[in-house]
Coordinates of C-alpha atoms in Angstrom, one line a residue:
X170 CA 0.0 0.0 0.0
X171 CA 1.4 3.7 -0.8
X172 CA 1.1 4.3 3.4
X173 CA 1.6 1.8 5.9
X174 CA -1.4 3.1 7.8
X175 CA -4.7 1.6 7.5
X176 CA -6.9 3.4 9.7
X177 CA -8.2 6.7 8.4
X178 CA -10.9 8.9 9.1
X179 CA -12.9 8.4 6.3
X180 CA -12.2 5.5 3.5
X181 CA -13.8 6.9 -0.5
X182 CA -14.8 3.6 -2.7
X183 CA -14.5 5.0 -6.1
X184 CA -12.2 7.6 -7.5
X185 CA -14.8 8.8 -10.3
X186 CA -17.4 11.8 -10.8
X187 CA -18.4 12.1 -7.5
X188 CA -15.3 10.0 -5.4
X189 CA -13.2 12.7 -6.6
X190 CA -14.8 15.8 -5.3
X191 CA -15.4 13.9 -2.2
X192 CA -11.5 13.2 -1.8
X193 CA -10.5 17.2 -2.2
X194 CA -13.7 18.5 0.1
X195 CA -13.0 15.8 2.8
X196 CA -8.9 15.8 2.5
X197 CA -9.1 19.6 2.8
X198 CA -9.0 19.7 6.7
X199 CA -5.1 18.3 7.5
X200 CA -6.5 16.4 10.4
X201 CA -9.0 14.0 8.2
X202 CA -6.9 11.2 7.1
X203 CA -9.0 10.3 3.7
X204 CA -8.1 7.2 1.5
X205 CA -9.6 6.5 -2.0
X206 CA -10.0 3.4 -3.7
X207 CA -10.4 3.7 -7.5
X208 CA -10.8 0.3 -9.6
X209 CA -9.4 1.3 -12.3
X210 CA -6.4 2.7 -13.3
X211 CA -4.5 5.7 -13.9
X212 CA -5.5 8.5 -16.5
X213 CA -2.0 8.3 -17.7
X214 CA -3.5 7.9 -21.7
X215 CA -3.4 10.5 -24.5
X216 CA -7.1 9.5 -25.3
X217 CA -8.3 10.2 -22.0
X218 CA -7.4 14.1 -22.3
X219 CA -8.1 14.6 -26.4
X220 CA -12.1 15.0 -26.2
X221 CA -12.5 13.5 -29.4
X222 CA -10.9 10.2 -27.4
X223 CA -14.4 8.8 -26.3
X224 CA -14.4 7.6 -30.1
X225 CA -10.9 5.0 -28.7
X226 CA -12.2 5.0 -25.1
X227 CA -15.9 3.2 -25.0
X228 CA -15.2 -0.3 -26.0
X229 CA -11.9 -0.1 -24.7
X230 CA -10.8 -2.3 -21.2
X231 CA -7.9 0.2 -20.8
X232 CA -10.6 2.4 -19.9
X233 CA -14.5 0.7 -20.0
X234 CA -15.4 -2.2 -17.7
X235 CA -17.0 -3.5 -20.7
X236 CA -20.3 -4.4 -18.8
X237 CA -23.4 -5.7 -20.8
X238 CA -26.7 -5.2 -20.1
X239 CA -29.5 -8.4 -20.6
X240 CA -31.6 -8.6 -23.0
X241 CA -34.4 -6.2 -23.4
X242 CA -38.0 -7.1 -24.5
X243 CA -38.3 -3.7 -24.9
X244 CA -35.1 -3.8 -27.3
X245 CA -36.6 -6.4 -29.6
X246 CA -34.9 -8.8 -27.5
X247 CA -31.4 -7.1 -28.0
X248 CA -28.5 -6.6 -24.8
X249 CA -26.9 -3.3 -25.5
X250 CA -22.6 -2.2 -24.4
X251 CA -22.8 -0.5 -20.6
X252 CA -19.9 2.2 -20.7
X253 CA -18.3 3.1 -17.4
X254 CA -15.3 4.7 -16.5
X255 CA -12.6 2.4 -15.4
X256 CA -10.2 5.1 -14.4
X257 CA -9.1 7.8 -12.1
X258 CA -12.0 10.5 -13.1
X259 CA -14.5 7.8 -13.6
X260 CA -17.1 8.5 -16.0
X261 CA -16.1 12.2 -16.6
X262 CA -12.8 10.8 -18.4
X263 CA -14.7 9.4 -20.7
X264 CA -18.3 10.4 -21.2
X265 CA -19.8 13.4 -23.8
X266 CA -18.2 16.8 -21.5
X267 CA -21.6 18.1 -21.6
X268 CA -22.6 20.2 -18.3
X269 CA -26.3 20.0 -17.6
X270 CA -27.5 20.8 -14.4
X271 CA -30.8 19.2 -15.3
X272 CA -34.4 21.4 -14.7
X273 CA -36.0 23.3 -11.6
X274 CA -39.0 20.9 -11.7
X275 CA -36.8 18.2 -11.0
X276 CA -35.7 18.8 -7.9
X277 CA -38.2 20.4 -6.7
X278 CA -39.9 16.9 -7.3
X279 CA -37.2 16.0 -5.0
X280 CA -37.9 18.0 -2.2
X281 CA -41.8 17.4 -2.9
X282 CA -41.2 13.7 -2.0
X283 CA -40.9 15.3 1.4
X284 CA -36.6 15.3 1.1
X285 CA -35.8 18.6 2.8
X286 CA -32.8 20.5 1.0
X287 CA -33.2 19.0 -2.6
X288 CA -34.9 21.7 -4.2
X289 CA -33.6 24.3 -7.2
X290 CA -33.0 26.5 -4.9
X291 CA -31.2 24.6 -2.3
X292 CA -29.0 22.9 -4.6
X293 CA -28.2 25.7 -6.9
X294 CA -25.3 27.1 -4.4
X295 CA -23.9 23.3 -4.3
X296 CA -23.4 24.1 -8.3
X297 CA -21.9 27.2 -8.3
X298 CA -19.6 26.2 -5.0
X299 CA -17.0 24.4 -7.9
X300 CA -18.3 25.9 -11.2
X301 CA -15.6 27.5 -13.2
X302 CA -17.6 29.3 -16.8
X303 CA -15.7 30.9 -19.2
X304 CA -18.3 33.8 -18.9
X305 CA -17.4 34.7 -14.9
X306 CA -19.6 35.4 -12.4
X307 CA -23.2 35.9 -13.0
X308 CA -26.7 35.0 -11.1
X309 CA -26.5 31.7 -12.7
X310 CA -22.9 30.9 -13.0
X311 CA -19.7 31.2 -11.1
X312 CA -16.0 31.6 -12.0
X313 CA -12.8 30.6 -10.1
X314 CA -14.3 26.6 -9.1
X315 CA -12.5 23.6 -9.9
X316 CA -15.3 22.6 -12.7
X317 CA -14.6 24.0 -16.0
X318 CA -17.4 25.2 -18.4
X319 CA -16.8 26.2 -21.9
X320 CA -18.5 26.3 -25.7
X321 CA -17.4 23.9 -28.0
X322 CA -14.6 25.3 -30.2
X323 CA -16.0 24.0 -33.4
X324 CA -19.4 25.2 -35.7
X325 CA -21.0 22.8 -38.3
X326 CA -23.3 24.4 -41.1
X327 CA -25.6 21.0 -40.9
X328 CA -26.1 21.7 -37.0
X329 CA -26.6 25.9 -37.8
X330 CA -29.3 25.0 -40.0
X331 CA -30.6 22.0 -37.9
X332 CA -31.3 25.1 -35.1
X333 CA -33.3 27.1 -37.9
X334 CA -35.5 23.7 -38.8
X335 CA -35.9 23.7 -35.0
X336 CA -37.5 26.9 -34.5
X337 CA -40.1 26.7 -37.9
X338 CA -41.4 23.9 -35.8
X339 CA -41.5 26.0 -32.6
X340 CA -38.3 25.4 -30.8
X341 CA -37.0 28.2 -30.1
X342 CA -33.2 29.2 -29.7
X343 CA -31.4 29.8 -26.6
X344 CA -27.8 30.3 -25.2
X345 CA -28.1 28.6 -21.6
X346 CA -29.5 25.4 -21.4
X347 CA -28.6 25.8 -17.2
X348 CA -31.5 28.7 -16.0
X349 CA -34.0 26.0 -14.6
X350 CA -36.5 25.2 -17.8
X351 CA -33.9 24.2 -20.5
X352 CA -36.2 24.2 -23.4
X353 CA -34.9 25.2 -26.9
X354 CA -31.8 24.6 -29.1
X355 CA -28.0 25.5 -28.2
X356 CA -24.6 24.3 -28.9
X357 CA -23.6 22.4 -25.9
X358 CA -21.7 23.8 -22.8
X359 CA -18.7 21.7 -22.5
X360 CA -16.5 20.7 -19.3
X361 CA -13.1 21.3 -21.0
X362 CA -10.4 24.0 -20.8
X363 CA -8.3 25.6 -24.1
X364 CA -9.6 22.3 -25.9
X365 CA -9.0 19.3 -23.5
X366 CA -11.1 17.4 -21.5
X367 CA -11.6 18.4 -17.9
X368 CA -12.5 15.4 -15.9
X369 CA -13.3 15.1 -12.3
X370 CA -9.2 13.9 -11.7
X371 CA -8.3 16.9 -13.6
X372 CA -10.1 19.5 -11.5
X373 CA -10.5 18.0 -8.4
X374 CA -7.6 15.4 -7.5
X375 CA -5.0 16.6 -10.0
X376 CA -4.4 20.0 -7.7
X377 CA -4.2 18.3 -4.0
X378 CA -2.3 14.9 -5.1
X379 CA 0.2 16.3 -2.2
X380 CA -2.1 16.5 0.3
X381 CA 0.1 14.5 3.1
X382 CA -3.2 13.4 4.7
X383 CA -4.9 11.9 1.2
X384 CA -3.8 8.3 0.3
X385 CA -4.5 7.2 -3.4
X386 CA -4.5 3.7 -4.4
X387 CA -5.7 2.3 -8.1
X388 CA -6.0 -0.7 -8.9
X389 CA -7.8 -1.7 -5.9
X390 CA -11.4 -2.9 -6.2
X391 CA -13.7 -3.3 -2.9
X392 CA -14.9 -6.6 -1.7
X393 CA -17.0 -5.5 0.9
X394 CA -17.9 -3.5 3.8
X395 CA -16.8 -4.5 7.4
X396 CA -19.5 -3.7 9.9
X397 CA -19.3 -3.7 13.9
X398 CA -23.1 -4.7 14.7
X399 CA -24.7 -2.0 12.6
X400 CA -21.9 0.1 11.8
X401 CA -19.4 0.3 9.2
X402 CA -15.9 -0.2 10.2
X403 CA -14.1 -0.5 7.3
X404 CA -13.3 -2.1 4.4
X405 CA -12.0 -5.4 2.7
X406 CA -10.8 -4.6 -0.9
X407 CA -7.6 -5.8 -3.0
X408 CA -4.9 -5.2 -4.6
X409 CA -2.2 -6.9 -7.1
X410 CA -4.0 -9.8 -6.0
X411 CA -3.3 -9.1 -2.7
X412 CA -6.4 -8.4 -0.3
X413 CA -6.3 -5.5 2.0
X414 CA -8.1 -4.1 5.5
X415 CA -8.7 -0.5 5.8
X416 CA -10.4 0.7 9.3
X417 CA -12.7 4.3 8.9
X418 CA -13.0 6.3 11.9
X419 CA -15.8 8.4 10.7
X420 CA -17.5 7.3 8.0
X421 CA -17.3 5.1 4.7
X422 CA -18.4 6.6 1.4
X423 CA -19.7 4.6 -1.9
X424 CA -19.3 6.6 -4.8
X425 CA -18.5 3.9 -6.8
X426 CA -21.8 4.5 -9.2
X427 CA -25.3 3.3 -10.1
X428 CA -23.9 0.0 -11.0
X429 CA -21.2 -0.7 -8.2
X430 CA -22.3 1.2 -5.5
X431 CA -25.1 -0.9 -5.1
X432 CA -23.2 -4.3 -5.9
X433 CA -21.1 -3.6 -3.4
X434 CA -24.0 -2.8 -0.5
X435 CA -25.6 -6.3 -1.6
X436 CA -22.4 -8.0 -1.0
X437 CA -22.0 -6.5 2.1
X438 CA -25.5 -7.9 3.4
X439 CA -27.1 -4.5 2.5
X440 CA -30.0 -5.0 0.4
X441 CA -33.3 -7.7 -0.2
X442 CA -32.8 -10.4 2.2
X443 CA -34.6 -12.9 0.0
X444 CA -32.5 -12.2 -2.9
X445 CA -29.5 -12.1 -1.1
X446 CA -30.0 -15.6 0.2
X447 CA -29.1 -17.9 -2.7
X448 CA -26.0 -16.2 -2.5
X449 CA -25.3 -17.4 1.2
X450 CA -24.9 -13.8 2.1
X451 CA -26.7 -12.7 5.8
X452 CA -28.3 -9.6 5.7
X453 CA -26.8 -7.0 7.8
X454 CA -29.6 -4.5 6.6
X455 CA -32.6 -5.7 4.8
X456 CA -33.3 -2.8 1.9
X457 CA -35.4 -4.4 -0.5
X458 CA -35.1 -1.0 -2.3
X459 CA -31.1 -1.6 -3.2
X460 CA -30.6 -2.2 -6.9
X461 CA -33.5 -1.2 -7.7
X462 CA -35.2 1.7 -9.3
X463 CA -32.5 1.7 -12.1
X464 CA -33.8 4.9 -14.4
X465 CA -31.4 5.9 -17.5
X466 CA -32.0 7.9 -20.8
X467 CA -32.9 5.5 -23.8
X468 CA -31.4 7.4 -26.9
X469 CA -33.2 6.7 -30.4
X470 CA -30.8 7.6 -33.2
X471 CA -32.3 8.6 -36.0
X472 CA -30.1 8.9 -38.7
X473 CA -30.1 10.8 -42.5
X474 CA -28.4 10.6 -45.3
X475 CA -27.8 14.9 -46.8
X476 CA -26.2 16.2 -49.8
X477 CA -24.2 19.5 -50.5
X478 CA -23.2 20.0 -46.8
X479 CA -20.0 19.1 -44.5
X480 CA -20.1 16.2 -42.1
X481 CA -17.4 14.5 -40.1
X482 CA -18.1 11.5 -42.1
X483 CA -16.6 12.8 -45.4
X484 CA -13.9 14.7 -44.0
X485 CA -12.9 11.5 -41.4
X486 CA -12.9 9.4 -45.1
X487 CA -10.3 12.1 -46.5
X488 CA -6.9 11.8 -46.0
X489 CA -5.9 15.0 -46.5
X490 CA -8.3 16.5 -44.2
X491 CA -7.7 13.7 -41.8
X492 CA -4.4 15.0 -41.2
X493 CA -5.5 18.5 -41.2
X494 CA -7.5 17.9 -37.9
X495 CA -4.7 17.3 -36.3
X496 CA -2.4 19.5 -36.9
X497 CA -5.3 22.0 -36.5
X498 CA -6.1 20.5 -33.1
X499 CA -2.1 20.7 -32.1
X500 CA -1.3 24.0 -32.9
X501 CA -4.6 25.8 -32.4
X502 CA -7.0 23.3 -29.7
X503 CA -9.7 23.6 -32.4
X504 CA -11.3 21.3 -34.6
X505 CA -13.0 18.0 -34.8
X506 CA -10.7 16.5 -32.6
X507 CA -12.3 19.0 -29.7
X508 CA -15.5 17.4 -30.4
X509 CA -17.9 16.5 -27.7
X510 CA -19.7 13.3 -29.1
X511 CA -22.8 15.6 -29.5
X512 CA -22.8 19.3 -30.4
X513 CA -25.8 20.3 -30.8
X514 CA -29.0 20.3 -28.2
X515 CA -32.3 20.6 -28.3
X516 CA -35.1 20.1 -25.1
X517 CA -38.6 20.2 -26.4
X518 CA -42.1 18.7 -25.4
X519 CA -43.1 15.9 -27.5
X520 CA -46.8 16.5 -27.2
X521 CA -48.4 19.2 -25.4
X522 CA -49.8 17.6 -22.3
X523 CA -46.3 18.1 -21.1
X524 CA -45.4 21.1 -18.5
X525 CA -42.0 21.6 -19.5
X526 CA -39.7 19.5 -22.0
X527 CA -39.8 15.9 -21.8
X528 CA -37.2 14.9 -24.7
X529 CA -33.8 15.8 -25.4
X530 CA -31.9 16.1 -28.8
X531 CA -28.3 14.7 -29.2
X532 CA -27.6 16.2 -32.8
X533 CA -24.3 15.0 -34.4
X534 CA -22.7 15.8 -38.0
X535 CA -21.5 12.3 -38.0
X536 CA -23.2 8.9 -37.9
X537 CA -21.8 5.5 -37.4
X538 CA -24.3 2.0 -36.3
X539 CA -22.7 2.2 -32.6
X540 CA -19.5 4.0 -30.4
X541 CA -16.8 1.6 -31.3
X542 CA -17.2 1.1 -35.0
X543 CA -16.4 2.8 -38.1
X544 CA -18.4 6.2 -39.5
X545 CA -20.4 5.3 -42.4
X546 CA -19.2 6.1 -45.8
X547 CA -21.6 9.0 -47.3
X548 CA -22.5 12.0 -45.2
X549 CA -24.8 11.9 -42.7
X550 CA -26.2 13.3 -39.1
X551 CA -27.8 11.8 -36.4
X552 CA -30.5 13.1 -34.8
X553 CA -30.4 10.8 -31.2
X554 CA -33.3 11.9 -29.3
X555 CA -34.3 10.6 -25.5
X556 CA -37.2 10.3 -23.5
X557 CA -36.0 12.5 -20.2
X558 CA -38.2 11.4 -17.6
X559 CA -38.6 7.6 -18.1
X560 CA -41.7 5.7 -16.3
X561 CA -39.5 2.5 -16.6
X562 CA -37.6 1.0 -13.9
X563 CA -35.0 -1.8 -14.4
X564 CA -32.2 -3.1 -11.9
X565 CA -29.1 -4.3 -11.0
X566 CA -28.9 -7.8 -9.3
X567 CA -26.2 -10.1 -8.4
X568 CA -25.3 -12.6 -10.8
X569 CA -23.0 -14.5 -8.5
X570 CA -21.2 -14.2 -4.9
X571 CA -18.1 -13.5 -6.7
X572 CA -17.4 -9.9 -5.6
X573 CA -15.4 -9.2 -8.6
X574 CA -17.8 -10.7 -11.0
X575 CA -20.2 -8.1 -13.1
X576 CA -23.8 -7.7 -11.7
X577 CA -27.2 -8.2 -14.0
X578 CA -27.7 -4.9 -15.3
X579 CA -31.4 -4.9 -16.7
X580 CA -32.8 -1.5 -17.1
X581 CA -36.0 -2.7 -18.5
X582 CA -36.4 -0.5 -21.7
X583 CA -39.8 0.9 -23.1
X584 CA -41.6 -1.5 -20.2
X585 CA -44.4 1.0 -20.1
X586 CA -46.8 2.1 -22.4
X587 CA -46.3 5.8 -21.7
X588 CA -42.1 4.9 -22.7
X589 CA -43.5 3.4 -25.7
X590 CA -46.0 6.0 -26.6
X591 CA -43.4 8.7 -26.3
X592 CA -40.8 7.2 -28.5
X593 CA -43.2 7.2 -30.6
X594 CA -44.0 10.9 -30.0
X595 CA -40.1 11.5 -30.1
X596 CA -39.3 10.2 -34.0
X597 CA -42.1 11.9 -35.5
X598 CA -40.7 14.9 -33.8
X599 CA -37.2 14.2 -35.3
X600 CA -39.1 13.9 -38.6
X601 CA -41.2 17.0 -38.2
X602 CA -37.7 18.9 -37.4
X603 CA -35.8 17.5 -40.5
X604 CA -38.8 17.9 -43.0
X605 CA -39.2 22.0 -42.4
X606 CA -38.0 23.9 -45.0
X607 CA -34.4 25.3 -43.7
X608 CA -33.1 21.7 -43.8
X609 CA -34.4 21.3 -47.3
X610 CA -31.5 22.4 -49.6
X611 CA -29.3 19.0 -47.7
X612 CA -32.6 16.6 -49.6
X613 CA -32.4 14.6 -46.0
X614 CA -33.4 11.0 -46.3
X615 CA -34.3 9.1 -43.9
X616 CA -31.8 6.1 -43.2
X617 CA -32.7 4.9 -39.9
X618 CA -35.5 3.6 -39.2
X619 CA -36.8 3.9 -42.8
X620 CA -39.5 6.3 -43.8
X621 CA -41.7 3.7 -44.7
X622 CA -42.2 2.9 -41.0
X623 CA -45.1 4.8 -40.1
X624 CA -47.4 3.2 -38.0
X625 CA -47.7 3.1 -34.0
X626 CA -46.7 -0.2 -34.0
X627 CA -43.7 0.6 -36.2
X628 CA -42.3 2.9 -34.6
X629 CA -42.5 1.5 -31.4
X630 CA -40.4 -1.8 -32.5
X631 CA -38.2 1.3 -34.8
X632 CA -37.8 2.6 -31.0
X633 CA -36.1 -1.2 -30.2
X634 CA -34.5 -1.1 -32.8
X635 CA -32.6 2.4 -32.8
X636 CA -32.8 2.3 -29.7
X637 CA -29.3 2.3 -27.1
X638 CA -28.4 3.6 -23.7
X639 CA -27.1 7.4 -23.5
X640 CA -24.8 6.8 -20.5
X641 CA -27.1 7.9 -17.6
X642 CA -27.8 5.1 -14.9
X643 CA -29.4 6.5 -11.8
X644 CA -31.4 5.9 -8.7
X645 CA -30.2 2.3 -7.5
X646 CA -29.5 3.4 -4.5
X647 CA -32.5 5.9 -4.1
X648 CA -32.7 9.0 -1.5
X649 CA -35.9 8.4 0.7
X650 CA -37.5 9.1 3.9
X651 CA -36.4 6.6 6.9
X652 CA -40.4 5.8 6.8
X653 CA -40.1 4.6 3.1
X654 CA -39.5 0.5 2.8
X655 CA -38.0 0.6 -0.9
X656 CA -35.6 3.7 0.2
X657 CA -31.8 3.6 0.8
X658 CA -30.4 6.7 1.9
X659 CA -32.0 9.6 3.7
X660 CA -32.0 12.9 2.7
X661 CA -28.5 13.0 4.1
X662 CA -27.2 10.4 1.8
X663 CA -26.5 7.8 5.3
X664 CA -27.4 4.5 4.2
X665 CA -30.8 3.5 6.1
X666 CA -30.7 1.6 9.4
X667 CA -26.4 1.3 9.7
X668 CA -24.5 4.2 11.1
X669 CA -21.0 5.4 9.4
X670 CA -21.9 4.7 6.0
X671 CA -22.9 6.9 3.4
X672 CA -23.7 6.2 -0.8
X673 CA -23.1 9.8 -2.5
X674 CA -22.8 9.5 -6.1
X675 CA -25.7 9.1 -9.4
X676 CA -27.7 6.3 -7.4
X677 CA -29.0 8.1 -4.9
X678 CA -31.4 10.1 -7.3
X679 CA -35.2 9.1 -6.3
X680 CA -35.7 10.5 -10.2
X681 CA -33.7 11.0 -13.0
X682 CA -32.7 14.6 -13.8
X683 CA -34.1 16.4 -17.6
X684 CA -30.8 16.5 -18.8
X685 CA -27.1 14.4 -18.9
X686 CA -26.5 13.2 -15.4
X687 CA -22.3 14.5 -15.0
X688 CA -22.9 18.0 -13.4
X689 CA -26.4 16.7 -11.2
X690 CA -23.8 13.9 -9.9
X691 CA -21.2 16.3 -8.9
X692 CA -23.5 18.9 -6.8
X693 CA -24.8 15.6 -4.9
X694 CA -21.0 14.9 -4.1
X695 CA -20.7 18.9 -3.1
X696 CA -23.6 18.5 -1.0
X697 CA -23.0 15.1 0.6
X698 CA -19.4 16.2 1.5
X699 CA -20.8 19.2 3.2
X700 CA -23.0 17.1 5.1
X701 CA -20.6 14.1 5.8
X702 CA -18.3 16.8 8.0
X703 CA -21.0 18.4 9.8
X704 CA -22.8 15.3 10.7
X705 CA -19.1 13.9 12.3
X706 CA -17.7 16.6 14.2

């Protein structure tokens, strides 16, 4: 181990989004000795700081854990590639960069479901506490935090035009998807600085790897929590093969993720008793509500062929202009290879009966038949659109008692009829936006799903089809009151029912948030570290 001491005041599992703020807020005070475990590895990896890098990264076991989900009825029977991060950074080392706080309603859903503190207003200053915008300091932003914001450093005519389509059909153009109703079109906000990725290593662990009192080890994956009767103690993980005990004073935090996090509790005897069983594992804490409640953002991809317009797919098949991007990219930091992989946004309501937007646009000048594989050869864009407030709930589930096998991850795709009727709603949106008349002079046709599906029924196994995961796994782990059978934290993020233990990361979201799930994840960890030192002094 890099320090021959194994107790310490508080022990992080999971150096990623939220593991990493934790680290710097509860390592600030000298006299908190703070370890953090990270899985992974290091972030030592060209790819991993060149944003267009997802594109080598996804797919890749240097970097993904390469889980699979099971198959989906709602998927037409398919199992769809899980990304996560398997690196210092986590997910923000190799997700989209796009900062999205999310909408007001959303958390003041939250705080409606009787969890004091969660609302827009009460989070917002948990935001701004590490937000660093190119545009300083203003009611909504702040400059000077360790989470860079930025606009993309590239413009495509195809997406320019896309926004014009966008508002003939009533959806209008904005400049700050991040005010509290995000609806209308926008170039993304990125998390990047002079044309790199910033991840949650680079801004928050990068500047205090000196600390003498913070201990990092990678490599080193958990195999479950130690309790004394009904607290946590510690923790049993290893390393180079070899395993480890690590003692907590105060407290231990999960911020390993939607999909570990709660692994790691069932494990640990933290979860349904009767599904813990087979497993021969004794329930220290019988939470039927662990695992469960899985919510994430189903992306349909539409994609179209166009004509007489510049994609990335024509100039990635050039040689000449292949080269070009990177010389542009190494002596200016502009250029495809800054690219985000989505550009252009746009929140909209897919039928009026909605209050505020319920889809989300993903619009790329690119198109390829999945992250990993070759763009096509003729140019195209892809118009990936999501359902942001999903009525279906999967879960994750232990496939063995293995603690360094994968879980079952089944998030249960278009289960209900109002997911189904929405995709539905959703692609003859898309189609509405790429039939107005600004978009006419690229003659867009229709590629995927095919123009000749039409029908309900069509479109709904179109949906299945087209259908793929956007990266957003929540709510396994879910915030609830101490009253509520099925919930797993409090409102304070302690872990129902054992003291020293806390989950602070994605899973703890009762609801999914109207937007990418990166920035929302982060002011949780802000929050939750606040709270973790004031509850132990």
């Amino acid at each position: 181990m890099a320090d021959a001491e194994t107790t310490y005041d508080f022990i992080v599992v999971g150096a990623g989004t939220a593991g990493c703020l934790l680290a710097n807020r509860l390592s600030a005070d000298p006299n908190n000795r703070v370890l953090l475990l990270e899985a992974g590895g290091n972030d030592r990896y060209i790819w991993f700081h060149i944003p267009v890098g997802y594109l080598f990264l996804i797919g890749n076991p240097r970097a993904d854990w390469l889980f699979k989900t099971a198959p989906s009825a709602g998927l037409n029977g398919r199992s769809l590639g899980y990304p996560r991060g398997k690196v210092l950074g986590g997910c923000s080392a190799i997700n989209g960069m796009i900062y999205m706080r999310g909408q007001a309603q959303d958390y003041d859903n939250w705080a409606q479901m009787g969890l004091s503190g969660w609302g827009w207003d009460d989070v917002m200053p948990y935001f701004l506490r590490h937000e660093d915008h190119i545009g300083g300091k203003t009611a909504m932003h702040n400059a000077g935090g360790e989470w860079r914001v930025e606009p993309p450093r590239i413009n495509w005519e195809v997406l320019d035009t896309f926004r014009d389509a966008a508002a003939e059909c009533g959806i209008p153009k904005t400049e700050d998807f991040n005010l509290g109703n995000n609806e209308g079109s926008s170039y993304f906000q990125v998390n990047q600085k002079k044309g790199l990725r910033w991840s949650a290593a680079r801004g928050f662990l990068d500047p205090i790897r000196d600390r003498k009192n913070l201990t990092i080890l990678t490599g080193a994956e958990a195999e479950r929590i130690l309790f004394e009767g009904q607290r946590a103690s510690g923790l049993r993980f290893r390393q180079g093969g070899v395993m480890h005990t690590a003692t907590a004073r105060k407290r231990v935090v999960l911020a390993a993720g939607a999909i570990a996090s709660p692994k790691l509790l069932m494990l640990s005897g933290i979860g349904d008793g009767h599904k813990l069983a087979p497993f021969g594992i004794t329930p220290v804490a019988d939470r039927p509500g662990v695992g469960a409640n899985l919510q994430d953002h189903l992306q349909l991809r539409p994609i179209y062929k166009v004509e007489g317009v510049r994609t990335l797919n024509m100039d990635y098949a050039n040689l000449f202009k292949r080269a070009w991007m990177g010389v542009e990219f190494a002596l200016f930091r502009r250029g495809p290879l800054t690219m985000a992989p989505s550009q252009l946004g746009l929140f909209a309501k897919s039928a009026p009966r909605f209050e505020t937007p319920n889809v989300q646009f993903h619009v790329q000048p690119l198109s390829l038949d999945k992250f990993g594989e070759g763009l096509h050869p003729f140019p195209a864009i892809t118009a990936s659109v999501c359902n942001l407030r999903p009525t279906s709930r999967g879960e994750i589930r232990l496939e063995s008692p293995d603690p360094f096998a994968p879980p079952v991850i089944d998030p249960n795709y278009l289960s209900t009829e109002e997911d189904r009727h929405v995709a539905v709603e959703s692609i003859r949106l898309v189609r509405q936006v790429v039939s107005a008349k600004a978009l006419a002079r690229f003659k867009p046709e229709e590629y995927k799903p095919g123009a000749h599906l039409t029908s309900d029924g069509d479109l709904v196994k179109a949906a299945g089809d087209i259908g793929t995961t956007i990266f957003h796994p929540v709510g396994t782990a879910r915030m609830g009151k101490p009253t509520d059978r099925n919930a797993v934290v409090d409102e304070r993020l302690s872990v129902i029912g054992i003291e020293g233990l806390s989950v602070v990361d994605a899973s703890v979201m009762p609801t999914i948030t109207s937007g990418n799930t990166n920035s929302p994840t982060l002011m949780i960890a802000e929050k939750g570290a606040e709270m973790i030192l004031a509850d132990c002094r």
